[in-house]
Coordinates of C-alpha atoms in Angstrom, one line a residue:
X1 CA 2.1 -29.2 -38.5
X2 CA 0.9 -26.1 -37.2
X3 CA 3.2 -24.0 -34.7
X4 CA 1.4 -23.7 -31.6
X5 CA 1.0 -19.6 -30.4
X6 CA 2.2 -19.2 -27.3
X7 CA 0.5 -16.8 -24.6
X8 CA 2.8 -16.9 -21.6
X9 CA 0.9 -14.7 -19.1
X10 CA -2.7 -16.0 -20.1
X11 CA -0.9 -19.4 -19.5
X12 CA 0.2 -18.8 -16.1
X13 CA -3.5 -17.2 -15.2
X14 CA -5.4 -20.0 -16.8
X15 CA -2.6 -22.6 -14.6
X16 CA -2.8 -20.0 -11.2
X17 CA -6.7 -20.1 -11.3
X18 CA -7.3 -23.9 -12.2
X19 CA -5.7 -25.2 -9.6
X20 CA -8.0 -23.6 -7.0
X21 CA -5.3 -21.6 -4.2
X22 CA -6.5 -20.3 -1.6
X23 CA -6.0 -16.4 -1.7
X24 CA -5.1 -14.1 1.0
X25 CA -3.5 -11.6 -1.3
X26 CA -5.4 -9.0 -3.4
X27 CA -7.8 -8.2 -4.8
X28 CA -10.1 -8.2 -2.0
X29 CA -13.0 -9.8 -4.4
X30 CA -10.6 -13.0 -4.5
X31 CA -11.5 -14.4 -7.8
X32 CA -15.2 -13.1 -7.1
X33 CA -16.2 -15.2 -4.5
X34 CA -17.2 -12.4 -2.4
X35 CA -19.1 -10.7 -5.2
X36 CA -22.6 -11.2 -4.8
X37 CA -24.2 -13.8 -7.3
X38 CA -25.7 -11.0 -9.8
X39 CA -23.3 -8.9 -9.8
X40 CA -20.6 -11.6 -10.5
X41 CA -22.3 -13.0 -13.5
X42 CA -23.1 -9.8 -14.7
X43 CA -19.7 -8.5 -14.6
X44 CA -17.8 -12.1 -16.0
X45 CA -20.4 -12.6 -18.6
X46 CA -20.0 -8.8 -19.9
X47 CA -16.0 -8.2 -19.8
X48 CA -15.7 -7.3 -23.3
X49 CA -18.7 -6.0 -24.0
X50 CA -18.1 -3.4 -21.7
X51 CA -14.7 -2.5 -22.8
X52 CA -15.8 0.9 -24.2
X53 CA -14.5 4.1 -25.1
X54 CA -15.8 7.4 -25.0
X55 CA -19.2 7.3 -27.4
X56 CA -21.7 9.5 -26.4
X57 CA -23.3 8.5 -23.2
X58 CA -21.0 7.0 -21.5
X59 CA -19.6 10.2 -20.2
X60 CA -15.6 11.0 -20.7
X61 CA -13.4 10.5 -17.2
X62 CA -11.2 13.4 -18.3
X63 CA -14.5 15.8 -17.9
X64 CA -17.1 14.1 -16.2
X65 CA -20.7 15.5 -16.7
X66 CA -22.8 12.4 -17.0
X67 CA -23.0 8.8 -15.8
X68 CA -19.5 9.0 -14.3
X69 CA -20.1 12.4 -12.9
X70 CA -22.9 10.9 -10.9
X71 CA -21.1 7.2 -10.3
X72 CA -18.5 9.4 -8.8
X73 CA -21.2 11.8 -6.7
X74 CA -22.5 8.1 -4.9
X75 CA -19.2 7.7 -3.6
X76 CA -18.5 10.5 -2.0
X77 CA -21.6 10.6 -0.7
X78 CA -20.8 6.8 0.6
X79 CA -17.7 8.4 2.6
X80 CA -19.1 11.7 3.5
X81 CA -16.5 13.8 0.9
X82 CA -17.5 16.4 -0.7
X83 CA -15.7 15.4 -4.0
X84 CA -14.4 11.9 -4.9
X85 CA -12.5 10.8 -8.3
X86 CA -12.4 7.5 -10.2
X87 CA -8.8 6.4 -10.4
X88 CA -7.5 3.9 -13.1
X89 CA -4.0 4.2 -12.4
X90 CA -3.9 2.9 -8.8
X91 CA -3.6 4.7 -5.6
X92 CA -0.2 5.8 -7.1
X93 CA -1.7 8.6 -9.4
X94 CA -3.8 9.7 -6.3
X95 CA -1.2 10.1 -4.0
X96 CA 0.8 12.0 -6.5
X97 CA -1.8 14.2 -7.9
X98 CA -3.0 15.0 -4.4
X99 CA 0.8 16.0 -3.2
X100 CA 1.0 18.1 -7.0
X101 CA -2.0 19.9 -5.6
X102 CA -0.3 20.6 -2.7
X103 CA 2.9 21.6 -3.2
X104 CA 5.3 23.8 -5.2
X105 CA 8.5 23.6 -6.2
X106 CA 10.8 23.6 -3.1
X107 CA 7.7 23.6 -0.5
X108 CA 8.8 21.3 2.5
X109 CA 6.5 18.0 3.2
X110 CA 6.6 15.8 6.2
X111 CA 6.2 12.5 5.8
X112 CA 7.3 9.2 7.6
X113 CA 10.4 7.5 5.7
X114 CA 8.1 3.9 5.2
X115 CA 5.6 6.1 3.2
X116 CA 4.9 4.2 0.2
X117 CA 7.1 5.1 -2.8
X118 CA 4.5 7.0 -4.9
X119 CA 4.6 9.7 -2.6
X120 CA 8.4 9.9 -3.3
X121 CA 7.4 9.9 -6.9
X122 CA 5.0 12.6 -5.6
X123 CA 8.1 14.6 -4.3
X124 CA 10.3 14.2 -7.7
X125 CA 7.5 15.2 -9.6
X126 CA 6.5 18.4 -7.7
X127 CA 10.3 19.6 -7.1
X128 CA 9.1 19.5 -3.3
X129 CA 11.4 19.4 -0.2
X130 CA 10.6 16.2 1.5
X131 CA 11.1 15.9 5.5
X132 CA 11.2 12.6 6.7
X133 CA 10.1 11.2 9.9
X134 CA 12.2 8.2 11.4
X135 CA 9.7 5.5 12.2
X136 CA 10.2 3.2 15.2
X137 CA 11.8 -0.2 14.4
X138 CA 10.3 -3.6 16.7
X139 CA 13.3 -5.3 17.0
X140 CA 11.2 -8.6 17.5
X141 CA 8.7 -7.7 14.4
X142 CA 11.9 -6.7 12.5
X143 CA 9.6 -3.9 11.1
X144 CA 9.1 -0.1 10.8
X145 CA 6.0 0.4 13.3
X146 CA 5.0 4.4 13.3
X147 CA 6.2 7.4 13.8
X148 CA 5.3 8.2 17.7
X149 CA 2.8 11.8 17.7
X150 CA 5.5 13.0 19.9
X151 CA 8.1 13.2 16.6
X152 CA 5.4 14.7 14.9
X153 CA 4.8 17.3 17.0
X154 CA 8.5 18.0 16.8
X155 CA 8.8 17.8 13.6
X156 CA 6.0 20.8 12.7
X157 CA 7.3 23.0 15.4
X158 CA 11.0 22.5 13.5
X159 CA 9.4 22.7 9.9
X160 CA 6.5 26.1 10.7
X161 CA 6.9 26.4 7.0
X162 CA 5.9 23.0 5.7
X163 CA 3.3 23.4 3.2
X164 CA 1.5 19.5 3.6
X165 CA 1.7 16.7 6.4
X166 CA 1.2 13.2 4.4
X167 CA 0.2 10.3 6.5
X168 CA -0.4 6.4 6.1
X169 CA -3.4 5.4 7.3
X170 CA -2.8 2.2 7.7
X171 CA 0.7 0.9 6.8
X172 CA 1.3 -2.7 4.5
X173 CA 1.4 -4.0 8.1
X174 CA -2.1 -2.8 9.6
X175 CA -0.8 0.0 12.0
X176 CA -1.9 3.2 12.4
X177 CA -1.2 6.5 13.5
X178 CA -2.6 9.3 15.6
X179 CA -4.9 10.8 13.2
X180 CA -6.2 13.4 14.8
X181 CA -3.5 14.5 17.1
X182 CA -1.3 14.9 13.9
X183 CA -4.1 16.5 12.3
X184 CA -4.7 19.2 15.0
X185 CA -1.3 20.4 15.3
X186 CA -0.8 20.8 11.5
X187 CA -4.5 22.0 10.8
X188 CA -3.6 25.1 13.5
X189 CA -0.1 25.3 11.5
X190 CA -2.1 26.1 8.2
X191 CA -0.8 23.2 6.5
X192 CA -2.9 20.6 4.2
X193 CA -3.4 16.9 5.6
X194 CA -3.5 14.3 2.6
X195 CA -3.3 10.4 4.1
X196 CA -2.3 7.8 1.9
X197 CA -5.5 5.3 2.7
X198 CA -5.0 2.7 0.0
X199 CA -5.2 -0.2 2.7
X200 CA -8.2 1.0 4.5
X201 CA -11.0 1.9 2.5
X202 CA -12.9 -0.9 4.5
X203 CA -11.7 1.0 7.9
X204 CA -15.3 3.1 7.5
X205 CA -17.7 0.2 7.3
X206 CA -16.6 -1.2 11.0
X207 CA -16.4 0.7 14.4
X208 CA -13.9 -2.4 15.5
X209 CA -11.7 -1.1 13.3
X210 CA -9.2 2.3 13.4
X211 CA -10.8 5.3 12.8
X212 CA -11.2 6.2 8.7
X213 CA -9.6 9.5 7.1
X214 CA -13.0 10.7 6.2
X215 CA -14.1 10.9 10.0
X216 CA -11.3 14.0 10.3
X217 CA -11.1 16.9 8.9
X218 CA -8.1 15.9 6.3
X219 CA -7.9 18.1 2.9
X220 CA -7.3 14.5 1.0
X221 CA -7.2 11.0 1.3
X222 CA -6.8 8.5 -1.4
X223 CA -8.2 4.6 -1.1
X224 CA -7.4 1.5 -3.1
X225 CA -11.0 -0.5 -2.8
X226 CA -9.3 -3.6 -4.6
X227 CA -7.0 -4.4 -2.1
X228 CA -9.7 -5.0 0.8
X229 CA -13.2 -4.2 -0.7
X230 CA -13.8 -5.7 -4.4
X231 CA -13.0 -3.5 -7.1
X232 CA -10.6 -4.9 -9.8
X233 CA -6.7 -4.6 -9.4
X234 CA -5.4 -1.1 -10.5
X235 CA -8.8 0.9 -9.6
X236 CA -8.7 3.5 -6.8
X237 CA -10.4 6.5 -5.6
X238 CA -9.6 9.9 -4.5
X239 CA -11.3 11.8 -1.9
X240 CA -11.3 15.7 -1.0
X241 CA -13.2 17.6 1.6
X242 CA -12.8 21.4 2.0
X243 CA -11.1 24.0 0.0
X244 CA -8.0 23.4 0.7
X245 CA -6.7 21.7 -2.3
X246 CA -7.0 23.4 -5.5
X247 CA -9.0 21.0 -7.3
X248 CA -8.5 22.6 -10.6
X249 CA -4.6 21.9 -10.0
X250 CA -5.8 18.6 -8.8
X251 CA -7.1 18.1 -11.8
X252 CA -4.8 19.1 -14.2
X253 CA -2.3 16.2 -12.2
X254 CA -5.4 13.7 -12.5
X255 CA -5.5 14.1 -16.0
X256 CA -1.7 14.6 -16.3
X257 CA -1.1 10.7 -14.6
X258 CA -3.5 9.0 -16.2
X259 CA -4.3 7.2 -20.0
X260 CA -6.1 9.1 -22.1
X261 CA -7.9 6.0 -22.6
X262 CA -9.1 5.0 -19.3
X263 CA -10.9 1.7 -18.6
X264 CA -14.5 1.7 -18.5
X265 CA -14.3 -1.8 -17.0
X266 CA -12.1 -0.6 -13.9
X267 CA -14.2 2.3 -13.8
X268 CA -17.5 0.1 -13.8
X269 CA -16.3 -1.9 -11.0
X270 CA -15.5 1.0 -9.0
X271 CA -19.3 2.2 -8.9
X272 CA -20.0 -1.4 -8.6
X273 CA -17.9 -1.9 -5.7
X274 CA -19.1 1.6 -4.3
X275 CA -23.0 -0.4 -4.6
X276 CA -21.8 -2.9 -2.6
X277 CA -20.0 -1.1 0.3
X278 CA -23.7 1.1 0.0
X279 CA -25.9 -2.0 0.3
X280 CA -23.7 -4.5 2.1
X281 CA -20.3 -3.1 3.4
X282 CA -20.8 -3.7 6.8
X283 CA -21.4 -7.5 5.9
X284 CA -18.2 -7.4 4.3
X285 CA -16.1 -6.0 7.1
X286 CA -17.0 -7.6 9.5
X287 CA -17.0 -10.9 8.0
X288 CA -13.3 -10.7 6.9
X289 CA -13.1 -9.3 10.5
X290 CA -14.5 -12.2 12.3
X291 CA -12.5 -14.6 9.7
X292 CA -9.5 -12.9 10.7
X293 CA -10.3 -12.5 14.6
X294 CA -10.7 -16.6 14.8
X295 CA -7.8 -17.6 12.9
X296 CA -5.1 -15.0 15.1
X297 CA -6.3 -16.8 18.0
X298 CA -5.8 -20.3 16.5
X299 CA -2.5 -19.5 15.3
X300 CA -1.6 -17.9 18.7
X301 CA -2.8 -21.3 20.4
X302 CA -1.7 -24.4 17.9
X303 CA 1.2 -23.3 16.2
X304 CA 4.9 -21.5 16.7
X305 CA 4.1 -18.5 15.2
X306 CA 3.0 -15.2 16.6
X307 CA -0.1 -13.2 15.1
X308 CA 0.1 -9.7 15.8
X309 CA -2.9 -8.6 17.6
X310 CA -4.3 -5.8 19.4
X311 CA -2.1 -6.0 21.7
X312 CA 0.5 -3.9 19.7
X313 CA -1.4 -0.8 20.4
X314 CA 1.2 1.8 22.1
X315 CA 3.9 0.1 20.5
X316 CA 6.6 2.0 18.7
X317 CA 4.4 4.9 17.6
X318 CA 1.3 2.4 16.6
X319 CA -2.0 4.2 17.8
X320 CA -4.0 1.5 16.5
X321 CA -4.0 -1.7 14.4
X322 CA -6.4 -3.3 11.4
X323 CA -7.1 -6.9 12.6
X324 CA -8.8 -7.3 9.6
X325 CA -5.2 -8.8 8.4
X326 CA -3.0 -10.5 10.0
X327 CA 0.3 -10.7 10.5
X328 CA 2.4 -13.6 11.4
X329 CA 5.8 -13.3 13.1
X330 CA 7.8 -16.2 12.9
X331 CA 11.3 -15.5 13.0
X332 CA 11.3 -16.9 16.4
X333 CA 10.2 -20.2 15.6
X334 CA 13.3 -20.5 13.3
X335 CA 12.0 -19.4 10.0
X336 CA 12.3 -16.5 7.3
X337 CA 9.2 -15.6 6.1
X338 CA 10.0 -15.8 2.9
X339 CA 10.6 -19.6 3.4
X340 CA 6.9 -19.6 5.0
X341 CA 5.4 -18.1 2.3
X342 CA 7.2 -20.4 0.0
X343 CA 6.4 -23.5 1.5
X344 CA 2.5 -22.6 1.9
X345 CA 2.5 -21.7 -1.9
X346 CA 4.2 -24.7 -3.2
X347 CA 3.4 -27.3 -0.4
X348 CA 0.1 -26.2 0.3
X349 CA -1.3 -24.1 -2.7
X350 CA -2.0 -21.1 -0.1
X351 CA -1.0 -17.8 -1.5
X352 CA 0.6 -14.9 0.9
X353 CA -0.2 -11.3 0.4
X354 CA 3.5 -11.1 0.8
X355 CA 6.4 -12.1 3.2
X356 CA 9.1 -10.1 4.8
X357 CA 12.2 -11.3 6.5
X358 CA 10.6 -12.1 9.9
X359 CA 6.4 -12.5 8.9
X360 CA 4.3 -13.3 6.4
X361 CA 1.0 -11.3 5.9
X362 CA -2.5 -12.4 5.0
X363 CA -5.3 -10.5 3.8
X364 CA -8.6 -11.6 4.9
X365 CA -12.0 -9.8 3.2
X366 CA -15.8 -10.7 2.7
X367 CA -14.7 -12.7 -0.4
X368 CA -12.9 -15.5 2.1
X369 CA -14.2 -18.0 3.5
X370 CA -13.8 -20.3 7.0
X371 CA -12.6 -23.0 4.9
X372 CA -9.5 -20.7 3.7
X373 CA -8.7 -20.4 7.5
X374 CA -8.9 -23.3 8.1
X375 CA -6.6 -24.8 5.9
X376 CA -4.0 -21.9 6.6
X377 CA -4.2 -23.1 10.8
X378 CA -3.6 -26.7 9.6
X379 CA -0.5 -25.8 7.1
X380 CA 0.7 -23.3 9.9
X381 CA 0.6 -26.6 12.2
X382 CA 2.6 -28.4 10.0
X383 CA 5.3 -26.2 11.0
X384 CA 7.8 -27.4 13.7
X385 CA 9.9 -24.9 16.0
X386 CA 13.5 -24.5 15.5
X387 CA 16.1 -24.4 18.2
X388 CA 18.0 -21.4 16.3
X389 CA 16.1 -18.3 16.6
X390 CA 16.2 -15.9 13.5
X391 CA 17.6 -12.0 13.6
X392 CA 15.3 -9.7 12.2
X393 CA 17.2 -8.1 9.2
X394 CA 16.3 -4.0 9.7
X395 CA 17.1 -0.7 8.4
X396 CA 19.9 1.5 9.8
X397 CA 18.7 3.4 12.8
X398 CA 19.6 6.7 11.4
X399 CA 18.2 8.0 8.3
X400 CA 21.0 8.4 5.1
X401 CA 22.4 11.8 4.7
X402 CA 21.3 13.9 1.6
X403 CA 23.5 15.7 -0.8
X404 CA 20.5 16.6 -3.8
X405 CA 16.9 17.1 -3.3
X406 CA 15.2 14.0 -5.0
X407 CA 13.8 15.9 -7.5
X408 CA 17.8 17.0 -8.4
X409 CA 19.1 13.8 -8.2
X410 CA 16.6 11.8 -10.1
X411 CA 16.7 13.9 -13.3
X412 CA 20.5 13.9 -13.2
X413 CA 22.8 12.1 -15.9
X414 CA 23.2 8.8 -14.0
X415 CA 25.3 5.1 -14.3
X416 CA 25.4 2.0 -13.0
X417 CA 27.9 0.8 -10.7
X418 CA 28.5 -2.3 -8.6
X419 CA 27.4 -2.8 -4.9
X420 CA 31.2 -2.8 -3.6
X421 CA 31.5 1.0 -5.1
X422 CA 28.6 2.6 -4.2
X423 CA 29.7 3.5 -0.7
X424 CA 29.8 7.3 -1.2
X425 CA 27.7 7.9 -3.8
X426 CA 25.1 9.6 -4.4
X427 CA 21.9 7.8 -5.1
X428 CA 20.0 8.3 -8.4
X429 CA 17.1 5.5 -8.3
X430 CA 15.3 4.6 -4.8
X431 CA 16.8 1.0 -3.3
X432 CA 13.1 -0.1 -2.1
X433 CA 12.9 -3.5 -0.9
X434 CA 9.6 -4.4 -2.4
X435 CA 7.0 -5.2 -1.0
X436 CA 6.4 -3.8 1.2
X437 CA 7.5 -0.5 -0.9
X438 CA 9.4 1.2 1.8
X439 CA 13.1 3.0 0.6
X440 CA 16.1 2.1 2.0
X441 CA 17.8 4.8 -0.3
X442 CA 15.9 7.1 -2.1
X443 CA 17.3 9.6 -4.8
X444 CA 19.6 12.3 -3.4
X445 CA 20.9 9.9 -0.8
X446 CA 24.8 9.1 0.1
X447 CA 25.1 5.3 -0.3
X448 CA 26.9 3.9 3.0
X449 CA 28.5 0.4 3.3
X450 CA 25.6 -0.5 6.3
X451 CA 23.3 0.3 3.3
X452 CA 25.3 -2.6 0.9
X453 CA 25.5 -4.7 3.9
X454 CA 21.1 -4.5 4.7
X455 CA 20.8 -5.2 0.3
X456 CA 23.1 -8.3 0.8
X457 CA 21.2 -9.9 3.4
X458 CA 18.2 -9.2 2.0
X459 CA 19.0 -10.9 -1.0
X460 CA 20.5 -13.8 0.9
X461 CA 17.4 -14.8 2.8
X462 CA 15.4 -14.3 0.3
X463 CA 14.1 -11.1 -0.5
X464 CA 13.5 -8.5 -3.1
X465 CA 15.5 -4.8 -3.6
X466 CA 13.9 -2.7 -6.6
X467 CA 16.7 -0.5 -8.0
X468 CA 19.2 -3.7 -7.6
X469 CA 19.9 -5.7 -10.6
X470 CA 23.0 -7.8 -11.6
X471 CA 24.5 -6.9 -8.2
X472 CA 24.3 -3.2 -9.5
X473 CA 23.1 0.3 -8.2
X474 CA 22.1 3.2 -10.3
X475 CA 24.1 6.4 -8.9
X476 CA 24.1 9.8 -9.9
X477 CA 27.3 10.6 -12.4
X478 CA 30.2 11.9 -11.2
X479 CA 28.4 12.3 -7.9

């Protein structure tokens, strides 16, 4: 008898996909249903027929003077850039290469502390000074909001010498920031903007939505179109206008992040998501948009729950909000949302974007549908309100105290040591409860017992801590 070959992963896809879930998680092409008909058939019926490499023709990635040269010359002429880059290794390799471009070795960057972690791997990798600016916490959200322009403005007129301003435009949860009153103040301080956009390459294709990177006058900004716009997982793309980057050290980073063998099938549904932003991206908006509009207000109005709405404007350093996702508090109603999330998945075969200790987030695109609303109102419903309301579990209010730059630390002789001893120590790996990617340590850091105390409790209700494992913390030796 024949052993039979296992293939756990292909497994797990073929089981994940059969059963038919309704997605609200990337990719924003959610399976391909919001794919138009030829396009979708040309691109499942060709998958390994177009898994190419570099044979004359088809242009190389690492010096582009042909068909990807001009793939990428449609896109930025889509956003109104004067230079955009296929990206094969995510968002991440933009934001890093963009901050390499940036900065030297010890050049000061500000940046808000929920930044998304590859710009910390940005930092270590450039030997940079990072500046961090504390967010605002919602104590009912139990969430990092913004960074209020106010700080900002503080923040350059205590740094003049800061080299780069990097700004998330908009954060996991949908808020945004004061775009161009943060750009103003550090344009006329000579310093380069670069704005982490991997959420909102959508933002240009509605005016209902917060203003897009590309409107302003930003040196950078870097987009993930698989998260809300329908490229395949792991695809991005990089944006400059201006001079102000040098993009021949840009570049060299670009090249110096990514395979040497990079995928001509993420790159093909790049341009082909780029074709359909060009010929039908306003459709798409607005029809996640209006998905997402109608099923806020029916959660508002039949359930316990709480959609975050427009309404959050002003609050806690948010300048504006992306309703095209939506955000469901529900703490107050009794729950964690990790136990939300959990129940819709196994109960109700709806599948999360992600859940954090007080919400659960849903991403809504072209590619769903009114059904998929619908049966995430009637799950919602099922729902009942608790007497026992839920605290929020949140950061520390003050940011950790730094002993080594992160750069330093990180490339440091290191061990690992249990949670009871790390009070006092100085962190070597980032603690980043995950997602939504935000550090609650990051490398350089002085561990403090309120720091064990947020990892326990985030582990007890549920969650997630990257850099945790075994109930132990990588620390920096004999530091």
């Amino acid at each position: 008898m024949k052993k039979k070959v296992s293939m756990p992963l292909v497994e797990k896809l073929i089981a994940y996909s059969g059963k038919g879930p309704v997605r609200f998680h990337m990719p924003g092409h959610k399976g391909g249903k919001g794919l138009p008909q030829r396009l979708r058939v040309i691109m499942e019926k060709n998958l390994f027929r177009w898994d190419m490499t570099e044979i004359p023709g088809l242009d190389n990635w690492h010096d582009p003077q042909g068909a990807i040269e001009e793939a990428q010359r449609l896109l930025a002429e889509l956003y109104g850039a004067d230079r955009s880059f296929f990206l094969v290794n995510g968002s991440t390799s933009g934001v890093m290469a963009m901050l390499g471009a940036a900065l030297e070795k010890g050049g000061e960057v500000l940046l808000p502390r929920n930044s998304h972690k590859a710009a910390l791997m940005g930092v270590i990798l450039t030997g940079a000074k990072p500046v961090y600016l504390k967010p605002q916490v919602d104590g009912e959200l139990g969430v990092a909001t913004g960074v209020p322009l106010s700080e900002w403005r503080k923040a350059l007129e205590q740094h003049p010498d800061a080299k780069a301003v990097f700004i998330t435009n908009p954060t996991y949860q949908g808020f945004c920031p004061n775009l161009s009153g943060i750009l103003s103040k550090a344009k006329a301080r000579g310093m380069k903007v670069l704005v982490d956009e991997a959420h909102g390459a959508h933002l240009a294709f509605s005016k209902r939505l917060p203003s897009s990177a590309g409107e302003f006058e930003v040196d950078a900004w870097v987009q993930s179109p698989h998260k809300m716009l329908c490229s395949l997982t792991q695809s991005a793309w990089l944006h400059l206008k201006g001079r102000g980057l040098d993009r021949e050290r840009l570049r060299s980073y670009l090249s110096l992040l990514t395979s040497t063998s990079p995928s001509y099938i993420l790159m093909a549904s790049l341009d082909a998501a780029r074709a359909v932003m060009e010929t039908r991206g306003r459709w798409w908006v607005e029809k996640g948009l209006e998905l997402a509009e109608r099923a806020r207000k029916l959660i508002n109005q039949k359930t316990h729950f709480y959609c975050v709405g427009r309404e959050a404007r002003g609050r806690g350093g948010v300048y504006d909000v992306d309703l095209s996702r939506l955000m469901v508090n529900v703490s107050p109603a009794g729950y964690t949302g990790f136990f939300v999330e959990k129940v819709l998945r196994e109960r109700f075969n709806i599948y999360a974007e992600y859940a954090d200790f007080s919400n659960v987030y849903f991403l809504l695109t072209g590619g769903n549908t009114w059904d998929d609303v619908a049966k995430l109102v009637r799950a919602l419903k099922r729902f009942p309100a608790r007497k026992k309301k839920l605290k929020p579990v949140c950061f520390p209010a003050d940011l950790p105290a730094r002993a080594l730059d992160p750069g330093e630390a990180f490339f440091s002789p290191a061990e690992r040591v249990h949670l009871d001893a790390a009070p006092g120590r100085i962190i070597r790996d980032s603690v980043i409860p995950y997602p939504p990617g935000v550090p609650l340590l990051c490398p350089g850091e002085i561990v403090e017992k309120q720091h064990v105390e947020v990892i326990r409790e985030i582990l007890r209700a549920g969650g997630y801590c990257q850099g945790i494992k075994n109930g132990c913390i990588t620390v920096v030796k004999n530091g």
